[in-house]
JSON list of C-alpha atoms in Angstrom, two decimals:
[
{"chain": "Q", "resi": 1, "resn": "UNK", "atom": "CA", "xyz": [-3.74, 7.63, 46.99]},
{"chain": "Q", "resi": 2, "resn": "UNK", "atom": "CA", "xyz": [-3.93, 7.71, 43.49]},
{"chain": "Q", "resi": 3, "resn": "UNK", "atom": "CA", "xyz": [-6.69, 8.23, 41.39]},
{"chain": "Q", "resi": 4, "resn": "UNK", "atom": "CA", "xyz": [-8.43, 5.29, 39.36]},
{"chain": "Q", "resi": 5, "resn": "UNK", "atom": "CA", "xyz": [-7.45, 4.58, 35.98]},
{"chain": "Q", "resi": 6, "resn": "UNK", "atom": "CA", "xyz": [-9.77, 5.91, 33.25]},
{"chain": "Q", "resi": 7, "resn": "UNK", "atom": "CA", "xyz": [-9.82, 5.62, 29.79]},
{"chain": "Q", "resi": 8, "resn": "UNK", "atom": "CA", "xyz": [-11.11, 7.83, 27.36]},
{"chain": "Q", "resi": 9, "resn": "UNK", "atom": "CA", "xyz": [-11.38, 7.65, 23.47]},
{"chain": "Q", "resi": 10, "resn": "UNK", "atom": "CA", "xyz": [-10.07, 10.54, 21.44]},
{"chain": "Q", "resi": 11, "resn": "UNK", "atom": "CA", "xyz": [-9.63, 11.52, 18.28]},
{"chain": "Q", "resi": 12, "resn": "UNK", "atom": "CA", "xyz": [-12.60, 8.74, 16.86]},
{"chain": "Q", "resi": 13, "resn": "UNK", "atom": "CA", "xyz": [-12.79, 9.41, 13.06]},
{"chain": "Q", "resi": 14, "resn": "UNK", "atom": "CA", "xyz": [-13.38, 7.43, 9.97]},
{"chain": "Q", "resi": 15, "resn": "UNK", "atom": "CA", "xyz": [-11.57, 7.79, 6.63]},
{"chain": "Q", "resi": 16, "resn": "UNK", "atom": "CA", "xyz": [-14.86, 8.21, 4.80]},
{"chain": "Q", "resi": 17, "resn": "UNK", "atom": "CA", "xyz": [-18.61, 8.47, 6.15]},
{"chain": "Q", "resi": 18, "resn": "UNK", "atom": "CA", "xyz": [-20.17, 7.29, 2.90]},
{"chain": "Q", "resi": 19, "resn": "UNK", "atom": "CA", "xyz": [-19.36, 3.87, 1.40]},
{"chain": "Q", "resi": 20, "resn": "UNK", "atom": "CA", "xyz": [-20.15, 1.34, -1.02]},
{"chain": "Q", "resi": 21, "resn": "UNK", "atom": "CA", "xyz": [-20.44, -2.68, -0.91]},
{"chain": "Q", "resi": 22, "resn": "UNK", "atom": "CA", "xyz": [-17.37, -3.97, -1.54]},
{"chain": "Q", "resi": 23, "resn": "UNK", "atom": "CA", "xyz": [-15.53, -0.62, -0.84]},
{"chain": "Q", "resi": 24, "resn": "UNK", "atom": "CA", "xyz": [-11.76, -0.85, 0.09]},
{"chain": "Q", "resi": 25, "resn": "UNK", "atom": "CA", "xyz": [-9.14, 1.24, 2.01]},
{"chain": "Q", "resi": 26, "resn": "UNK", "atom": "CA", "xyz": [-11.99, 2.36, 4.71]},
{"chain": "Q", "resi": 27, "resn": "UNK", "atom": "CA", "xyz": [-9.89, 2.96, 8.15]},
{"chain": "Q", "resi": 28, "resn": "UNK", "atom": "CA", "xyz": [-11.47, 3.90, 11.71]},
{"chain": "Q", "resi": 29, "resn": "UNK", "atom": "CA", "xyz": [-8.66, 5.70, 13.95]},
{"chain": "Q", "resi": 30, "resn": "UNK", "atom": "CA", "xyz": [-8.50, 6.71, 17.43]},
{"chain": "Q", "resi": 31, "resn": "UNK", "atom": "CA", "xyz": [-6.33, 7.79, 20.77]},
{"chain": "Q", "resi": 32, "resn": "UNK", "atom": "CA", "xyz": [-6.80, 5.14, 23.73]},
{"chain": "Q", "resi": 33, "resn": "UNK", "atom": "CA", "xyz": [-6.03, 7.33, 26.28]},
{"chain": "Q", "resi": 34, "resn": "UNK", "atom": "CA", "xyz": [-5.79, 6.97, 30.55]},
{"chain": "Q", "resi": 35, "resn": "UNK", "atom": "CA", "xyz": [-6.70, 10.04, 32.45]},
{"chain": "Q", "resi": 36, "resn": "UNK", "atom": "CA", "xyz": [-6.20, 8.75, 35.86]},
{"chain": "Q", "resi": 37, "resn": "UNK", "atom": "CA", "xyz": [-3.27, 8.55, 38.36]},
{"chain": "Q", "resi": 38, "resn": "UNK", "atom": "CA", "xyz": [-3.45, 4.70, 38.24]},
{"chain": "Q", "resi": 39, "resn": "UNK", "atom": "CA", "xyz": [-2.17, 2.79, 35.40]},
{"chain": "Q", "resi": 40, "resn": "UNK", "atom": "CA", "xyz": [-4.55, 1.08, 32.93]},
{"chain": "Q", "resi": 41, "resn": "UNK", "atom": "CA", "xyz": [-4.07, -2.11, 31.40]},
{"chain": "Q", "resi": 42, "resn": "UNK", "atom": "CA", "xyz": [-5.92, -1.81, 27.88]},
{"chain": "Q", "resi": 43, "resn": "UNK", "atom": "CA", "xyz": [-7.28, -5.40, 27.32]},
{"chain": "Q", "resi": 44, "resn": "UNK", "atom": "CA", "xyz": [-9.64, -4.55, 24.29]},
{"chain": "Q", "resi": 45, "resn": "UNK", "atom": "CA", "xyz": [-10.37, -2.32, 21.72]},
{"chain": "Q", "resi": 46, "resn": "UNK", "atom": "CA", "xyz": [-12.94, -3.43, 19.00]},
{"chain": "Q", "resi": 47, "resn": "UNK", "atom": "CA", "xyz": [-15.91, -1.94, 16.80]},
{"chain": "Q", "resi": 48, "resn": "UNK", "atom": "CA", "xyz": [-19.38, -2.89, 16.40]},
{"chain": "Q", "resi": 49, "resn": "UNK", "atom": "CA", "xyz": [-21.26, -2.60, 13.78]},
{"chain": "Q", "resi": 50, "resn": "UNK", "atom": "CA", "xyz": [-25.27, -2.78, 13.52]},
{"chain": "Q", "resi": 51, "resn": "UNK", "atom": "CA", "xyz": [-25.08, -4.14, 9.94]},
{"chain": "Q", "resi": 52, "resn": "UNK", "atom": "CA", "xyz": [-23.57, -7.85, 9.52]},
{"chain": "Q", "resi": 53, "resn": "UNK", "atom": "CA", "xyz": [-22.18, -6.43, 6.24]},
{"chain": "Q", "resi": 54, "resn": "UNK", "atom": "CA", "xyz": [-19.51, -4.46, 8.07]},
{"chain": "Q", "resi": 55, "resn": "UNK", "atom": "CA", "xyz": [-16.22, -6.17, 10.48]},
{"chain": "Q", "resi": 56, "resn": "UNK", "atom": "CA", "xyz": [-13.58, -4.64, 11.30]},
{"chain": "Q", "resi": 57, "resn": "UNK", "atom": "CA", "xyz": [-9.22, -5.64, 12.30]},
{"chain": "Q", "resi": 58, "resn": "UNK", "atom": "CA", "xyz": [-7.32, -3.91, 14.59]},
{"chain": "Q", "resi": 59, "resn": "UNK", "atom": "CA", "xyz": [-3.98, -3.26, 13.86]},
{"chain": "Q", "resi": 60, "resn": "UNK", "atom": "CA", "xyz": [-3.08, -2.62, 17.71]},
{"chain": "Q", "resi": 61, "resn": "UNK", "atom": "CA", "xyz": [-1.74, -5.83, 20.11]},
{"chain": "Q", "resi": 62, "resn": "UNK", "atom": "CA", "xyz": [-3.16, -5.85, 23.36]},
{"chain": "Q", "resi": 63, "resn": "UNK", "atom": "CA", "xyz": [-2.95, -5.75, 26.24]},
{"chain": "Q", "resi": 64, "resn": "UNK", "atom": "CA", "xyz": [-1.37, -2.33, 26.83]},
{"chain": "Q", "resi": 65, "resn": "UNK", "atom": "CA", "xyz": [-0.22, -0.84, 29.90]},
{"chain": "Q", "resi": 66, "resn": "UNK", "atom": "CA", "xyz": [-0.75, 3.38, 30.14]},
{"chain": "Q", "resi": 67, "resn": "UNK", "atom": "CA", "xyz": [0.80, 5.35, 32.84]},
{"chain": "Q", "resi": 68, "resn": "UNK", "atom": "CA", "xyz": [-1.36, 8.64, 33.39]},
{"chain": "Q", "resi": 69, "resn": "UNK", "atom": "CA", "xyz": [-1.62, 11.02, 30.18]},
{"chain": "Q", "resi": 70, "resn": "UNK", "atom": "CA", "xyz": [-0.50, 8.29, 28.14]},
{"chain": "Q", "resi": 71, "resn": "UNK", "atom": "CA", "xyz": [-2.34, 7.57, 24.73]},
{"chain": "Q", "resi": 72, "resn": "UNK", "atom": "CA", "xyz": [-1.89, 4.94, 22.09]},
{"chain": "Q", "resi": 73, "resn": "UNK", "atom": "CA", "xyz": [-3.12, 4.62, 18.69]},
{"chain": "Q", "resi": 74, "resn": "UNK", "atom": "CA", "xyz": [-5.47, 2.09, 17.27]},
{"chain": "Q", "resi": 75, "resn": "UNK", "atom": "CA", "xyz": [-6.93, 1.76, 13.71]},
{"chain": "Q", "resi": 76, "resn": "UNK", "atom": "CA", "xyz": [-9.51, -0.57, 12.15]},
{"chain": "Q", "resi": 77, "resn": "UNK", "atom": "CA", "xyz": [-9.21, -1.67, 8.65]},
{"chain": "Q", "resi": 78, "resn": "UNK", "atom": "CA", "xyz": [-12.85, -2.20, 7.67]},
{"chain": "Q", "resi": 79, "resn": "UNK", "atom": "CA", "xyz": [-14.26, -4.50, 5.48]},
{"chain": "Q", "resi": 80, "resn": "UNK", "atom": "CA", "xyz": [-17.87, -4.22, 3.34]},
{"chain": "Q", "resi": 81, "resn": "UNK", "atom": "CA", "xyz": [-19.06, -7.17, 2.12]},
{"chain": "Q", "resi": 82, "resn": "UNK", "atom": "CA", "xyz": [-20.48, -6.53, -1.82]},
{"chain": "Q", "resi": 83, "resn": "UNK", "atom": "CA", "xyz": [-23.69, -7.39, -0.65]},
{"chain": "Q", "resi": 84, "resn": "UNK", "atom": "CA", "xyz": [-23.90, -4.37, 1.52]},
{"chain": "Q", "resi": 85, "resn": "UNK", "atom": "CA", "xyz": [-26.85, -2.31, -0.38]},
{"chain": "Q", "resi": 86, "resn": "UNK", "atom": "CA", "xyz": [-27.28, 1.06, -0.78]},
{"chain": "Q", "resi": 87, "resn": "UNK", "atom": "CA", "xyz": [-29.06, 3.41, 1.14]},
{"chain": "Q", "resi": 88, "resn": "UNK", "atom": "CA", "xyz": [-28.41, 2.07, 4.38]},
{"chain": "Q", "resi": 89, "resn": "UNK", "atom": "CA", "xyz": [-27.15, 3.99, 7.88]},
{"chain": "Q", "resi": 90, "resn": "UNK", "atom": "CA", "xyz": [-24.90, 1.79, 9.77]},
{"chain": "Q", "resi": 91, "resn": "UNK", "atom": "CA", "xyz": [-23.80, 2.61, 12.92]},
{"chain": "Q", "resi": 92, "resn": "UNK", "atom": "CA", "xyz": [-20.44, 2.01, 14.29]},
{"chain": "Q", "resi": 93, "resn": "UNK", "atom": "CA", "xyz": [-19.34, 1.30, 18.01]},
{"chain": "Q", "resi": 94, "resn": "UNK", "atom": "CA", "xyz": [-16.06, 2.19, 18.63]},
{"chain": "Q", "resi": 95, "resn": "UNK", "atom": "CA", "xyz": [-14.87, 0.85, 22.61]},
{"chain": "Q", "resi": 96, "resn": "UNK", "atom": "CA", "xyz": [-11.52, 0.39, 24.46]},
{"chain": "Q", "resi": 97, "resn": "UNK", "atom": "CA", "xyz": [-11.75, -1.18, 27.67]},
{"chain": "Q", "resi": 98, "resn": "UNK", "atom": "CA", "xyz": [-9.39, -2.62, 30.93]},
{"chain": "Q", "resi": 99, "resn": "UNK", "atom": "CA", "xyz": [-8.79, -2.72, 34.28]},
{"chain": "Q", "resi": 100, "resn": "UNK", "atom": "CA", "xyz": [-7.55, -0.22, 36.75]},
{"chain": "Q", "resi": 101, "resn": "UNK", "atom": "CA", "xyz": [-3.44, -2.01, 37.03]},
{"chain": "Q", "resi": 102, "resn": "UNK", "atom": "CA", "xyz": [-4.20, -1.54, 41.35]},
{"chain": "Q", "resi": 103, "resn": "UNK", "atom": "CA", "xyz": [-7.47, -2.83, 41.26]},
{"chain": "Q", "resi": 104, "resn": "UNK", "atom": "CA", "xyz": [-8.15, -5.89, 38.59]},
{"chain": "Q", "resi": 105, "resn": "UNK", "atom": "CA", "xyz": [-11.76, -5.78, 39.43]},
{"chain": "Q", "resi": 106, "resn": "UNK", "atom": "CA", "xyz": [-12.30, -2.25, 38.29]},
{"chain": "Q", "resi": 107, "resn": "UNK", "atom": "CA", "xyz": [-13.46, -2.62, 34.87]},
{"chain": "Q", "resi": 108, "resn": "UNK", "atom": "CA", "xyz": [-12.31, 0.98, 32.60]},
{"chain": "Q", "resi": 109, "resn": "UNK", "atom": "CA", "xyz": [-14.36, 1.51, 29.69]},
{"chain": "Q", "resi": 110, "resn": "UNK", "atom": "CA", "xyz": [-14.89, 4.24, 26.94]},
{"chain": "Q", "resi": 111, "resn": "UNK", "atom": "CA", "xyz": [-17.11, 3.91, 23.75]},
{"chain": "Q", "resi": 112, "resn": "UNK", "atom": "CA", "xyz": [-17.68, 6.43, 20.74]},
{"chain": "Q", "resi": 113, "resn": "UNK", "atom": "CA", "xyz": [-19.82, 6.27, 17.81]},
{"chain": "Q", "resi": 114, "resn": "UNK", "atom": "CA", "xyz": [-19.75, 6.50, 14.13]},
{"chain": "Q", "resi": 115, "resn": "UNK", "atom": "CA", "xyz": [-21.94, 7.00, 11.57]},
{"chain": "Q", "resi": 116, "resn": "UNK", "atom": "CA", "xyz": [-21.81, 5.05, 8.11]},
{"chain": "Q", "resi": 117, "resn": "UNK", "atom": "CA", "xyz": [-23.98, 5.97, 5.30]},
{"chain": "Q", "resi": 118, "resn": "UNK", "atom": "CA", "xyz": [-24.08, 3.05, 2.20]},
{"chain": "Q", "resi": 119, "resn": "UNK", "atom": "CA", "xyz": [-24.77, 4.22, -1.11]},
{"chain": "Q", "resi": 120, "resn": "UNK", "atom": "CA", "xyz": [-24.67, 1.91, -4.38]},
{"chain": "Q", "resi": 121, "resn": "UNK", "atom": "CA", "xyz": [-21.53, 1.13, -6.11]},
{"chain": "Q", "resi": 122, "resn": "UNK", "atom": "CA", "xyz": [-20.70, 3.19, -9.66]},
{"chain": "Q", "resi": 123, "resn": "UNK", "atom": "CA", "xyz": [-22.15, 1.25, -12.10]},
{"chain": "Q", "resi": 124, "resn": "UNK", "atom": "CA", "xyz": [-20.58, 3.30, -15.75]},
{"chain": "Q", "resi": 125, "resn": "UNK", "atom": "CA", "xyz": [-22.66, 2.13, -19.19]},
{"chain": "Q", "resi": 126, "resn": "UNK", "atom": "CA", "xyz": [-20.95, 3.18, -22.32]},
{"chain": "Q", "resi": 127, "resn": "UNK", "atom": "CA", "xyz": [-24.08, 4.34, -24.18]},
{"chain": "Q", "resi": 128, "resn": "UNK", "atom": "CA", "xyz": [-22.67, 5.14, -27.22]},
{"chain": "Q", "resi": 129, "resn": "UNK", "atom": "CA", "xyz": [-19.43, 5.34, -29.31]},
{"chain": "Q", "resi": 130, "resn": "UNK", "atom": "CA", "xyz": [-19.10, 7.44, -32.58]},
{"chain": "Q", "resi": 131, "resn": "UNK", "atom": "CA", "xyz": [-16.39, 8.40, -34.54]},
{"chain": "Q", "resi": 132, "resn": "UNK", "atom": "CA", "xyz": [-15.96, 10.76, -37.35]},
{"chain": "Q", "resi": 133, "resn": "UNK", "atom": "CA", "xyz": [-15.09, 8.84, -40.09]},
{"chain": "Q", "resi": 134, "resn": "UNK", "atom": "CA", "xyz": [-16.32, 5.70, -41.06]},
{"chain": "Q", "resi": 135, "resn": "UNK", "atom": "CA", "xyz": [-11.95, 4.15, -41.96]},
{"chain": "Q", "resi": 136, "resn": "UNK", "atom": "CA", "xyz": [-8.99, 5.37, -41.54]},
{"chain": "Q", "resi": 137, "resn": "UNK", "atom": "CA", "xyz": [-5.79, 4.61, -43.45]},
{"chain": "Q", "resi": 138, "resn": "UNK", "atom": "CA", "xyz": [-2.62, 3.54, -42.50]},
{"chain": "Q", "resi": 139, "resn": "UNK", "atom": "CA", "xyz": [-0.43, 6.08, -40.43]},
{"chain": "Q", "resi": 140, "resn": "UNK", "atom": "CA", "xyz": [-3.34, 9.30, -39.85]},
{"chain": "Q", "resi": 141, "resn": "UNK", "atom": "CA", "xyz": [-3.64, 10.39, -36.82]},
{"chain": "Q", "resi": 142, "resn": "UNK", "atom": "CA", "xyz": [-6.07, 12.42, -34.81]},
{"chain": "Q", "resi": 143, "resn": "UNK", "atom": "CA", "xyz": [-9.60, 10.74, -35.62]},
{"chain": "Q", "resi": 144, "resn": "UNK", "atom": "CA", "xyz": [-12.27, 12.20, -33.56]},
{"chain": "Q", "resi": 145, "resn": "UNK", "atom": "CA", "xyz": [-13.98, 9.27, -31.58]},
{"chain": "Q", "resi": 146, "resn": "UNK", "atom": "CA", "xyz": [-17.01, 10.44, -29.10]},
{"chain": "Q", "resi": 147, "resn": "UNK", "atom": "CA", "xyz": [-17.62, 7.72, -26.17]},
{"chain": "Q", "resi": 148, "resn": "UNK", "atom": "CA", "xyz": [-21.02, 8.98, -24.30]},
{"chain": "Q", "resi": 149, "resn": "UNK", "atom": "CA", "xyz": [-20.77, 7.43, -20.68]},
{"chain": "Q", "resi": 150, "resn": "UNK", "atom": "CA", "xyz": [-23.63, 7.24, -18.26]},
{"chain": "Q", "resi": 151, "resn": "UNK", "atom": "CA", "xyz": [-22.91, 6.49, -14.03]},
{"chain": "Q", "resi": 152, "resn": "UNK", "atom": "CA", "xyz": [-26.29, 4.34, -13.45]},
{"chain": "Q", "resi": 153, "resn": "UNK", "atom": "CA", "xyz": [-24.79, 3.90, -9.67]},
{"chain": "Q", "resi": 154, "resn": "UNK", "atom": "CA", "xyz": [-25.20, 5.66, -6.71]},
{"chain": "Q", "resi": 155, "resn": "UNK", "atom": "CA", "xyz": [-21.81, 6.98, -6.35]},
{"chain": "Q", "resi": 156, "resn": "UNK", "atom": "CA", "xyz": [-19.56, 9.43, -8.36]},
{"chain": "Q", "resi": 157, "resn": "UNK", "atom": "CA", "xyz": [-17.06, 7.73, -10.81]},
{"chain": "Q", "resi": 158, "resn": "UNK", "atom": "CA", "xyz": [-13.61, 9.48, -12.22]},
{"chain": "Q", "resi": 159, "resn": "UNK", "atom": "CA", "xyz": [-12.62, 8.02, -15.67]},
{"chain": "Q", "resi": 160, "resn": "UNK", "atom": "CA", "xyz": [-8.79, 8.27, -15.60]},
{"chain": "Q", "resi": 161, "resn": "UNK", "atom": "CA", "xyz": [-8.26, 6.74, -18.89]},
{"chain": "Q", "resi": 162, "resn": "UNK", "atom": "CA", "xyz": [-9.99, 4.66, -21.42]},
{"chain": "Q", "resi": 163, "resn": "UNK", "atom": "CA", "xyz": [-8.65, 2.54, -23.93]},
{"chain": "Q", "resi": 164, "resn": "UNK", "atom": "CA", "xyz": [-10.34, 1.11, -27.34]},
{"chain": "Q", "resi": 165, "resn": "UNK", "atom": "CA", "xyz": [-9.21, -1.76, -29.02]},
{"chain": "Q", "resi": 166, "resn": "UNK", "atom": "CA", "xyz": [-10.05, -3.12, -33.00]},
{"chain": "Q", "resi": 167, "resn": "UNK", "atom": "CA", "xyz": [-11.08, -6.47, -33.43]},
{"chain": "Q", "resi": 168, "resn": "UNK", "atom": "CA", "xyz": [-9.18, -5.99, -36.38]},
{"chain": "Q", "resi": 169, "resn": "UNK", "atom": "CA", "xyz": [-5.91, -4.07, -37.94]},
{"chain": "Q", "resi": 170, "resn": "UNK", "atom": "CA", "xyz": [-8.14, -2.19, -40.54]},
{"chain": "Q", "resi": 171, "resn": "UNK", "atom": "CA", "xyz": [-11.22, -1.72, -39.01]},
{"chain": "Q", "resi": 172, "resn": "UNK", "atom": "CA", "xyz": [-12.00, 0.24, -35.76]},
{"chain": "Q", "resi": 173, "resn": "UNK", "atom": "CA", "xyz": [-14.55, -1.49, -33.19]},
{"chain": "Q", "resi": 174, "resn": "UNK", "atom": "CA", "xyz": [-14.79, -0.60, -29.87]},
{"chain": "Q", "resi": 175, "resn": "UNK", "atom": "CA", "xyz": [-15.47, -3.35, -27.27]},
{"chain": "Q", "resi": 176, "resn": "UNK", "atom": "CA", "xyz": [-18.06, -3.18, -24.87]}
]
């Protein structure tokens, strides 16, 4: 007599815990795994959120069958709408569920949880733009220019790079 399937979740993380409206590249991972004798048939694995801002995809086809010990992975791509505010704590539900592959009617079942926190998006003001001469001529080179940046957002910002350009050939302008 073997015993019943039984599936557990392992391994339940996200790829960040704080996120922004509109925020890309956010993945939920996990192990489906069957601890009992029986096999499981995996029928669903899904995650529910308690803010309508938040869905998720799962990259995994289902159903799956698992012999004892055996694990599969599933991920979530998630997606937050723009509107999502800052300031918020979302909670995520993260289940896999089945049957027991000797008894159909046993329903097999694991959930985990996850924890979002929302914070507002980077929001960078150039606040002012000087430069240390008022022209310069034809072919000089290394001309101070001082950009002052502010992040009015709620998140951290990296400037990689930042470009000016003239509105025209003689006369430097920065756009804003």
């Amino acid at each position: 007599v073997q015993t019943p399937a039984n599936l557990i979740l392992e391994n339940v993380m996200a790829s960040h815990s704080v996120v922004s409206g509109g925020q890309e590249n956010v993945f939920i991972t996990a192990n489906i795994k069957n601890t009992g004798e029986a096999r499981a048939i995996v029928n669903n694995a899904a995650v529910v959120f308690d803010n309508s801002g938040f869905s998720a995809i799962r990259d995994l086809a289902l159903p799956a069958t698992l012999r004892q010990n055996e694990s599969i992975p599933v991920s979530f791509a998630l997606s937050i709408r723009d509107s999502v505010p800052g300031g918020a704590i979302v909670n995520a539900i993260v289940t896999a569920s089945g049957v027991d592959a000797n008894d159909p009617l046993r329903f097999v079942t694991d959930i985990s949880n996850l924890i979002f926190t929302t914070v507002n998006v980077q929001n960078i003001n150039l606040t002012s733009v000087n430069v240390q001469q008022d022209s310069v001529s034809r072919g000089q080179t290394a001309r101070s220019l001082r950009v002052r940046a502010e992040n009015a957002g709620g998140s951290d910002i990296r400037i990689d790079s930042l470009v000016v350009f003239s509105s025209k050939a003689n006369v430097l302008t920065p756009l804003t």
